[in-house]
Coordinates of N, CA and C in Angstrom, one line a residue:
X1262 N 27.4 -10.1 -6.2 CA 26.4 -10.1 -7.3 C 26.4 -8.7 -7.9
X1263 N 26.8 -8.5 -9.1 CA 26.8 -7.2 -9.7 C 25.4 -6.9 -10.3
X1264 N 25.2 -5.6 -10.6 CA 24.0 -5.2 -11.1 C 23.6 -5.9 -12.4
X1265 N 24.6 -6.2 -13.2 CA 24.4 -6.9 -14.5 C 23.9 -8.3 -14.3
X1266 N 24.2 -8.9 -13.2 CA 23.8 -10.3 -12.9 C 22.4 -10.4 -12.4
X1267 N 21.8 -9.3 -12.0 CA 20.5 -9.3 -11.3 C 19.4 -9.9 -12.2
X1268 N 19.3 -9.6 -13.5 CA 18.2 -10.2 -14.3 C 18.4 -11.7 -14.3
X1269 N 19.6 -12.2 -14.5 CA 19.8 -13.7 -14.5 C 19.5 -14.3 -13.2
X1270 N 19.9 -13.6 -12.1 CA 19.6 -14.1 -10.8 C 18.1 -14.1 -10.5
X1271 N 17.4 -13.1 -10.9 CA 16.0 -13.0 -10.8 C 15.3 -14.1 -11.5
X1272 N 15.8 -14.5 -12.7 CA 15.3 -15.6 -13.4 C 15.5 -16.9 -12.6
X1273 N 16.6 -17.1 -12.0 CA 16.9 -18.2 -11.1 C 15.9 -18.3 -9.9
X1274 N 15.6 -17.1 -9.4 CA 14.7 -17.0 -8.3 C 13.2 -17.3 -8.7
X1275 N 12.9 -17.0 -10.0 CA 11.6 -17.2 -10.5 C 11.3 -18.6 -10.9
X1276 N 12.3 -19.4 -11.2 CA 12.2 -20.8 -11.6 C 12.1 -21.6 -10.3
X1277 N 11.0 -22.4 -10.2 CA 10.8 -23.2 -9.0 C 11.9 -24.2 -8.8
X1278 N 12.6 -24.6 -9.9 CA 13.7 -25.6 -9.8 C 14.9 -25.1 -9.2
X1279 N 15.2 -23.8 -9.4 CA 16.4 -23.2 -8.9 C 16.2 -22.1 -7.8
X1280 N 14.9 -21.9 -7.4 CA 14.6 -20.8 -6.5 C 15.3 -21.0 -5.1
X1281 N 15.2 -22.1 -4.5 CA 15.8 -22.3 -3.2 C 17.4 -22.1 -3.3
X1282 N 18.0 -22.7 -4.3 CA 19.5 -22.5 -4.4 C 19.8 -21.0 -4.6
X1283 N 19.1 -20.3 -5.4 CA 19.3 -18.9 -5.7 C 19.1 -18.1 -4.4
X1284 N 18.1 -18.4 -3.7 CA 17.8 -17.7 -2.4 C 18.9 -18.0 -1.4
X1285 N 19.4 -19.2 -1.4 CA 20.5 -19.5 -0.5 C 21.8 -18.7 -0.8
X1286 N 22.0 -18.5 -2.1 CA 23.1 -17.6 -2.5 C 22.9 -16.2 -2.1
X1287 N 21.7 -15.8 -2.2 CA 21.3 -14.4 -1.8 C 21.6 -14.2 -0.3
X1288 N 21.1 -15.2 0.5 CA 21.3 -15.2 2.0 C 22.8 -15.2 2.3
X1289 N 23.6 -16.0 1.6 CA 25.0 -16.1 1.9 C 25.7 -14.8 1.5
X1290 N 25.3 -14.1 0.5 CA 25.9 -12.9 0.0 C 25.6 -11.7 0.9
X1291 N 24.3 -11.6 1.4 CA 23.9 -10.4 2.1 C 23.7 -10.6 3.6
X1292 N 23.9 -11.8 4.2 CA 23.7 -11.9 5.6 C 24.6 -11.0 6.4
X1293 N 25.9 -11.0 6.1 CA 26.8 -10.2 7.0 C 26.5 -8.7 6.9
X1294 N 26.4 -8.1 5.7 CA 26.2 -6.7 5.7 C 24.8 -6.3 6.2
X1295 N 23.8 -7.1 6.0 CA 22.5 -6.8 6.6 C 22.5 -7.0 8.1
X1296 N 23.2 -8.0 8.6 CA 23.3 -8.2 10.0 C 23.9 -6.9 10.7
X1297 N 25.0 -6.4 10.1 CA 25.6 -5.2 10.7 C 24.8 -4.0 10.6
X1298 N 24.0 -3.9 9.5 CA 23.1 -2.8 9.4 C 22.0 -2.9 10.4
X1299 N 21.4 -4.0 10.6 CA 20.4 -4.3 11.6 C 21.0 -4.1 13.0
X1300 N 22.2 -4.5 13.2 CA 22.8 -4.4 14.6 C 23.0 -3.0 14.9
X1301 N 23.2 -2.1 14.0 CA 23.4 -0.7 14.3 C 22.0 -0.1 14.8
X1302 N 20.9 -0.7 14.4 CA 19.6 -0.2 14.9 C 19.3 -0.9 16.2
X1303 N 19.4 -2.2 16.3 CA 18.9 -3.0 17.4 C 19.8 -3.2 18.5
X1304 N 21.1 -3.1 18.3 CA 22.2 -3.2 19.2 C 22.5 -4.6 19.8
X1305 N 21.4 -5.4 20.2 CA 21.6 -6.7 20.8 C 21.9 -7.7 19.7
X1306 N 22.9 -8.6 19.9 CA 23.2 -9.6 18.9 C 22.0 -10.6 18.7
X1307 N 21.4 -11.0 19.7 CA 20.3 -12.0 19.6 C 19.1 -11.3 18.8
X1308 N 18.8 -10.1 19.2 CA 17.7 -9.4 18.5 C 18.1 -9.1 17.1
X1309 N 19.3 -8.8 16.8 CA 19.7 -8.6 15.4 C 19.6 -9.8 14.6
X1310 N 19.9 -11.0 15.2 CA 19.7 -12.3 14.5 C 18.3 -12.5 14.1
X1311 N 17.4 -12.2 15.1 CA 16.0 -12.4 14.9 C 15.5 -11.5 13.8
X1312 N 15.9 -10.2 13.8 CA 15.4 -9.3 12.8 C 16.0 -9.7 11.4
X1313 N 17.2 -10.2 11.4 CA 17.8 -10.6 10.1 C 17.0 -11.8 9.5
X1314 N 16.6 -12.7 10.4 CA 15.8 -13.8 9.9 C 14.5 -13.3 9.4
X1315 N 13.8 -12.4 10.1 CA 12.6 -11.8 9.6 C 12.8 -11.1 8.3
X1316 N 13.9 -10.4 8.1 CA 14.2 -9.8 6.9 C 14.3 -10.7 5.7
X1317 N 15.0 -11.8 5.9 CA 15.1 -12.8 4.8 C 13.7 -13.5 4.6
X1318 N 13.0 -13.7 5.6 CA 11.6 -14.4 5.4 C 10.7 -13.4 4.6
X1319 N 10.8 -12.1 4.9 CA 10.0 -11.2 4.2 C 10.5 -11.1 2.7
X1320 N 11.8 -11.1 2.5 CA 12.4 -11.1 1.2 C 11.9 -12.3 0.4
X1321 N 12.0 -13.5 1.0 CA 11.6 -14.7 0.4 C 10.1 -14.7 0.0
X1322 N 9.3 -14.2 0.9 CA 7.8 -14.1 0.6 C 7.5 -13.1 -0.5
X1323 N 8.3 -12.0 -0.6 CA 8.0 -11.0 -1.6 C 9.0 -10.9 -2.8
X1324 N 9.8 -11.9 -2.9 CA 10.8 -11.8 -4.0 C 10.1 -11.7 -5.4
X1325 N 8.9 -12.2 -5.5 CA 8.2 -12.1 -6.8 C 7.8 -10.6 -7.1
X1326 N 7.7 -9.8 -6.1 CA 7.4 -8.4 -6.2 C 8.5 -7.5 -6.6
X1327 N 9.8 -8.1 -6.5 CA 10.9 -7.3 -6.8 C 11.0 -7.2 -8.4
X1328 N 11.0 -5.9 -8.9 CA 10.9 -5.7 -10.3 C 12.3 -5.4 -10.9
X1329 N 13.3 -5.2 -10.1 CA 14.6 -4.9 -10.7 C 14.8 -3.5 -11.0
X1330 N 13.9 -2.6 -10.6 CA 14.1 -1.2 -10.9 C 15.2 -0.5 -10.0
X1331 N 15.5 -1.2 -8.9 CA 16.6 -0.7 -8.1 C 17.5 -1.9 -7.9
X1332 N 18.6 -1.7 -7.2 CA 19.5 -2.8 -7.0 C 18.9 -3.7 -6.0
X1333 N 19.2 -5.0 -6.1 CA 18.7 -6.0 -5.1 C 19.1 -5.6 -3.7
X1334 N 20.4 -5.2 -3.6 CA 20.9 -4.8 -2.3 C 20.1 -3.6 -1.7
X1335 N 19.7 -2.7 -2.5 CA 18.8 -1.5 -2.0 C 17.5 -2.1 -1.5
X1336 N 16.9 -3.0 -2.2 CA 15.6 -3.6 -1.8 C 15.8 -4.3 -0.5
X1337 N 16.9 -5.1 -0.4 CA 17.1 -5.8 0.9 C 17.4 -4.9 2.1
X1338 N 18.1 -3.8 1.8 CA 18.4 -2.8 2.9 C 17.1 -2.2 3.3
X1339 N 16.2 -1.9 2.4 CA 15.0 -1.2 2.8 C 14.2 -2.2 3.6
X1340 N 14.1 -3.5 3.3 CA 13.4 -4.4 4.1 C 14.0 -4.5 5.5
X1341 N 15.4 -4.6 5.5 CA 16.1 -4.7 6.8 C 15.8 -3.5 7.7
X1342 N 15.9 -2.3 7.1 CA 15.7 -1.1 7.9 C 14.2 -1.1 8.4
X1343 N 13.3 -1.4 7.6 CA 11.9 -1.4 8.0 C 11.6 -2.5 9.1
X1344 N 12.2 -3.6 9.0 CA 12.1 -4.7 10.0 C 12.8 -4.2 11.3
X1345 N 13.9 -3.5 11.2 CA 14.6 -3.0 12.4 C 13.7 -2.0 13.1
X1346 N 13.2 -1.1 12.3 CA 12.3 0.0 12.9 C 11.1 -0.6 13.5
X1347 N 10.5 -1.6 12.9 CA 9.3 -2.3 13.4 C 9.7 -3.0 14.8
X1348 N 10.8 -3.6 14.8 CA 11.3 -4.2 16.1 C 11.4 -3.2 17.2
X1349 N 12.0 -2.1 16.9 CA 12.2 -1.0 17.9 C 10.9 -0.5 18.4
X1350 N 10.0 -0.2 17.4 CA 8.6 0.3 17.8 C 7.9 -0.8 18.7
X1351 N 8.0 -2.0 18.3 CA 7.4 -3.1 19.1 C 8.0 -3.1 20.6
X1352 N 9.3 -3.0 20.7 CA 10.0 -2.9 22.0 C 9.5 -1.8 22.8
X1353 N 9.3 -0.6 22.2 CA 8.9 0.6 22.9 C 7.5 0.4 23.4
X1354 N 6.6 -0.2 22.5 CA 5.2 -0.4 22.9 C 5.0 -1.6 23.8
X1355 N 6.0 -2.4 24.0 CA 5.9 -3.6 24.9 C 5.8 -3.1 26.3
X1356 N 4.8 -3.6 27.0 CA 4.6 -3.1 28.4 C 5.4 -3.7 29.4
X1357 N 6.1 -4.8 29.1 CA 6.9 -5.5 30.1 C 8.2 -4.7 30.3
X1358 N 8.6 -4.7 31.5 CA 9.8 -4.0 31.9 C 11.0 -4.9 32.0
X1359 N 12.0 -4.7 31.3 CA 13.2 -5.6 31.4 C 13.9 -5.4 32.7
X1360 N 14.5 -6.4 33.2 CA 15.2 -6.4 34.5 C 16.4 -5.4 34.4
X1361 N 17.0 -5.3 33.2 CA 18.2 -4.5 33.1 C 17.9 -3.1 32.6
X1362 N 16.6 -2.7 32.5 CA 16.2 -1.4 31.9 C 16.9 -0.3 32.6
X1363 N 17.1 -0.3 33.9 CA 17.7 0.7 34.7 C 19.2 0.9 34.4
X1364 N 19.8 -0.1 33.8 CA 21.2 0.0 33.5 C 21.5 1.0 32.3
X1365 N 20.5 1.2 31.5 CA 20.7 2.1 30.3 C 21.4 1.3 29.2
X1366 N 21.2 1.9 28.0 CA 21.7 1.2 26.8 C 23.2 1.1 26.8
X1367 N 23.9 2.2 27.3 CA 25.4 2.1 27.3 C 25.9 1.0 28.2
X1368 N 25.3 0.9 29.4 CA 25.7 -0.1 30.3 C 25.4 -1.5 29.8
X1369 N 24.3 -1.7 29.1 CA 23.9 -3.0 28.5 C 24.9 -3.3 27.4
X1370 N 25.3 -2.3 26.6 CA 26.2 -2.6 25.5 C 27.5 -3.0 26.0
X1371 N 28.0 -2.3 27.0 CA 29.3 -2.7 27.6 C 29.3 -4.1 28.2
X1372 N 28.2 -4.5 28.7 CA 28.0 -5.8 29.3 C 27.9 -6.9 28.2
X1373 N 27.5 -6.5 27.0 CA 27.3 -7.5 25.9 C 28.6 -8.1 25.4
X1374 N 28.7 -9.4 25.5 CA 30.0 -10.0 25.1 C 30.4 -9.8 23.6
X1375 N 29.4 -9.4 22.8 CA 29.7 -9.1 21.4 C 30.1 -7.7 21.1
X1376 N 29.9 -6.8 22.1 CA 30.3 -5.4 21.9 C 31.7 -5.2 22.2
X1377 N 32.5 -4.6 21.3 CA 33.9 -4.5 21.5 C 34.3 -3.0 21.6
X1378 N 33.4 -2.1 21.8 CA 33.7 -0.7 22.0 C 34.0 -0.3 23.4
X1379 N 34.3 1.0 23.6 CA 34.5 1.5 24.9 C 33.3 2.4 25.3
X1380 N 33.4 3.0 26.5 CA 32.3 3.8 27.0 C 31.9 4.9 26.0
X1381 N 32.8 5.6 25.3 CA 32.5 6.6 24.4 C 31.6 6.1 23.2
X1382 N 32.0 4.9 22.7 CA 31.3 4.2 21.7 C 29.9 3.8 22.2
X1383 N 29.8 3.3 23.4 CA 28.5 3.0 24.0 C 27.6 4.2 24.1
X1384 N 28.2 5.3 24.5 CA 27.5 6.6 24.7 C 27.0 7.1 23.3
X1385 N 27.8 6.9 22.3 CA 27.3 7.3 21.0 C 26.1 6.5 20.6
X1386 N 26.2 5.2 20.8 CA 25.1 4.3 20.4 C 23.8 4.7 21.2
X1387 N 24.0 5.0 22.5 CA 22.9 5.4 23.3 C 22.3 6.7 22.7
X1388 N 23.1 7.6 22.3 CA 22.6 8.9 21.7 C 21.9 8.6 20.5
X1389 N 22.3 7.7 19.7 CA 21.7 7.4 18.4 C 20.3 6.8 18.6
X1390 N 20.1 6.1 19.7 CA 18.8 5.5 20.0 C 17.8 6.5 20.4
X1391 N 18.2 7.7 20.8 CA 17.3 8.8 21.2 C 16.7 9.5 20.0
X1392 N 17.3 9.3 18.8 CA 16.9 10.0 17.6 C 15.5 9.4 17.1
X1393 N 14.7 10.3 16.4 CA 13.5 9.8 15.8 C 14.0 8.8 14.6
X1394 N 13.1 7.9 14.2 CA 13.4 6.9 13.2 C 14.1 7.4 12.0
X1395 N 13.5 8.4 11.4 CA 14.1 8.9 10.1 C 15.5 9.5 10.3
X1396 N 15.7 10.3 11.4 CA 17.0 10.8 11.6 C 18.0 9.7 12.0
X1397 N 17.6 8.8 12.7 CA 18.5 7.6 13.1 C 18.9 6.9 11.8
X1398 N 17.9 6.6 11.0 CA 18.2 5.9 9.8 C 19.2 6.6 8.9
X1399 N 18.9 7.9 8.6 CA 19.8 8.7 7.8 C 21.2 8.8 8.4
X1400 N 21.3 9.0 9.7 CA 22.6 9.1 10.4 C 23.3 7.8 10.2
X1401 N 22.7 6.7 10.5 CA 23.4 5.4 10.4 C 23.9 5.1 9.0
X1402 N 23.0 5.3 8.0 CA 23.4 5.1 6.6 C 24.5 6.0 6.1
X1403 N 24.5 7.2 6.5 CA 25.5 8.2 6.1 C 26.8 8.1 6.9
X1404 N 26.7 8.0 8.2 CA 27.9 8.0 9.0 C 28.6 6.6 9.0
X1405 N 27.9 5.6 9.2 CA 28.6 4.3 9.3 C 28.8 3.6 8.0
X1406 N 27.8 3.7 7.1 CA 27.9 3.0 5.8 C 28.5 3.9 4.7
X1407 N 28.6 5.2 5.1 CA 29.2 6.2 4.2 C 28.5 6.2 2.8
X1408 N 27.1 6.1 2.9 CA 26.3 6.1 1.7 C 26.1 7.6 1.3
X1409 N 26.1 7.8 0.0 CA 25.8 9.1 -0.6 C 24.3 9.4 -0.4
X1410 N 24.0 10.7 -0.4 CA 22.6 11.0 -0.2 C 21.7 10.4 -1.3
X1411 N 22.3 10.3 -2.5 CA 21.5 9.7 -3.6 C 21.2 8.2 -3.4
X1412 N 22.1 7.5 -2.7 CA 21.9 6.1 -2.4 C 20.9 6.0 -1.2
X1413 N 20.9 6.9 -0.3 CA 20.0 6.9 0.8 C 18.6 7.3 0.2
X1414 N 18.5 8.2 -0.7 CA 17.3 8.5 -1.4 C 16.7 7.2 -2.0
X1415 N 17.5 6.4 -2.7 CA 17.0 5.2 -3.3 C 16.4 4.2 -2.3
X1416 N 17.0 4.2 -1.1 CA 16.6 3.3 0.0 C 15.3 3.8 0.7
X1417 N 15.3 5.1 1.0 CA 14.2 5.7 1.8 C 13.2 6.4 1.0
X1418 N 13.5 6.8 -0.3 CA 12.6 7.5 -1.1 C 12.3 8.9 -0.6
X1419 N 13.2 9.5 0.1 CA 13.1 10.9 0.6 C 14.0 11.8 -0.2
X1420 N 13.6 13.1 -0.3 CA 14.4 14.0 -1.1 C 15.8 14.2 -0.5
X1421 N 16.8 14.4 -1.3 CA 18.2 14.6 -0.8 C 18.3 15.8 0.1
X1422 N 17.5 16.9 -0.2 CA 17.5 18.0 0.7 C 17.0 17.7 2.1
X1423 N 15.9 16.9 2.2 CA 15.4 16.5 3.5 C 16.4 15.6 4.2
X1424 N 17.1 14.7 3.4 CA 18.0 13.8 4.0 C 19.2 14.6 4.6
X1425 N 19.7 15.6 3.9 CA 20.8 16.4 4.4 C 20.4 17.1 5.7
X1426 N 19.1 17.7 5.7 CA 18.6 18.3 6.9 C 18.5 17.3 8.1
X1427 N 18.0 16.2 7.8 CA 17.9 15.1 8.9 C 19.2 14.7 9.4
X1428 N 20.2 14.6 8.5 CA 21.5 14.2 9.0 C 22.1 15.3 9.9
X1429 N 22.0 16.6 9.4 CA 22.6 17.7 10.2 C 21.9 17.8 11.6
X1430 N 20.6 17.7 11.6 CA 19.9 17.7 12.9 C 20.3 16.5 13.8
X1431 N 20.4 15.3 13.2 CA 20.9 14.2 14.0 C 22.2 14.4 14.6
X1432 N 23.2 14.9 13.8 CA 24.5 15.1 14.3 C 24.5 16.1 15.5
X1433 N 23.7 17.2 15.3 CA 23.6 18.2 16.4 C 23.0 17.5 17.7
X1434 N 21.9 16.7 17.5 CA 21.3 16.1 18.7 C 22.3 15.1 19.4
X1435 N 23.0 14.4 18.6 CA 24.0 13.4 19.1 C 25.1 14.2 19.9
X1436 N 25.6 15.2 19.3 CA 26.6 16.1 20.0 C 26.1 16.6 21.3
X1437 N 24.9 17.1 21.3 CA 24.3 17.7 22.5 C 24.1 16.6 23.5
X1438 N 23.7 15.4 23.1 CA 23.5 14.3 24.1 C 24.8 13.9 24.7
X1439 N 25.8 13.7 23.9 CA 27.1 13.3 24.4 C 27.7 14.3 25.4
X1440 N 27.6 15.6 25.0 CA 28.1 16.7 25.9 C 27.4 16.6 27.3
X1441 N 26.1 16.4 27.2 CA 25.3 16.4 28.4 C 25.5 15.1 29.3
X1442 N 25.9 14.0 28.7 CA 26.1 12.8 29.5 C 27.5 12.3 29.7
X1443 N 28.5 13.1 29.4 CA 29.9 12.7 29.6 C 30.2 12.9 31.0

């Protein structure tokens, strides 16, 4: 879906006769990239699926509020990131202790049938989870998605200077974590 198609697509979404079909197309187009963005935050396949579903439910509920001032993909990414961060906060605040909590994130990732990385990749993911929300988000968008700071600014609404500082600090923290845990 290119940027030039967005107004026509929004018209389809606004029309009650074509709304469901248009939203189905949106889900088909964005499910995979949003899933992988969410998965970089949540790590677990099942949790990522749940957050993805919540993302699309929130998008469906609020599609009338989308004004087309940004790309539709930027709007969806923002919803997915916010839903991912809400999920992580909820997990941290949840008082129940998981049976595999002592295994650590790296151990749980290696045991996950959907994880295809090695110990180094699992350690990197573990280091990323120790970052504060903003640093984690900036790092993931810049490092994995190779987004420009201007694109990250559009998603997060933070100044490019602050984004560069957050990325630099995140890289330093991750490097220190990996050196300490190797």
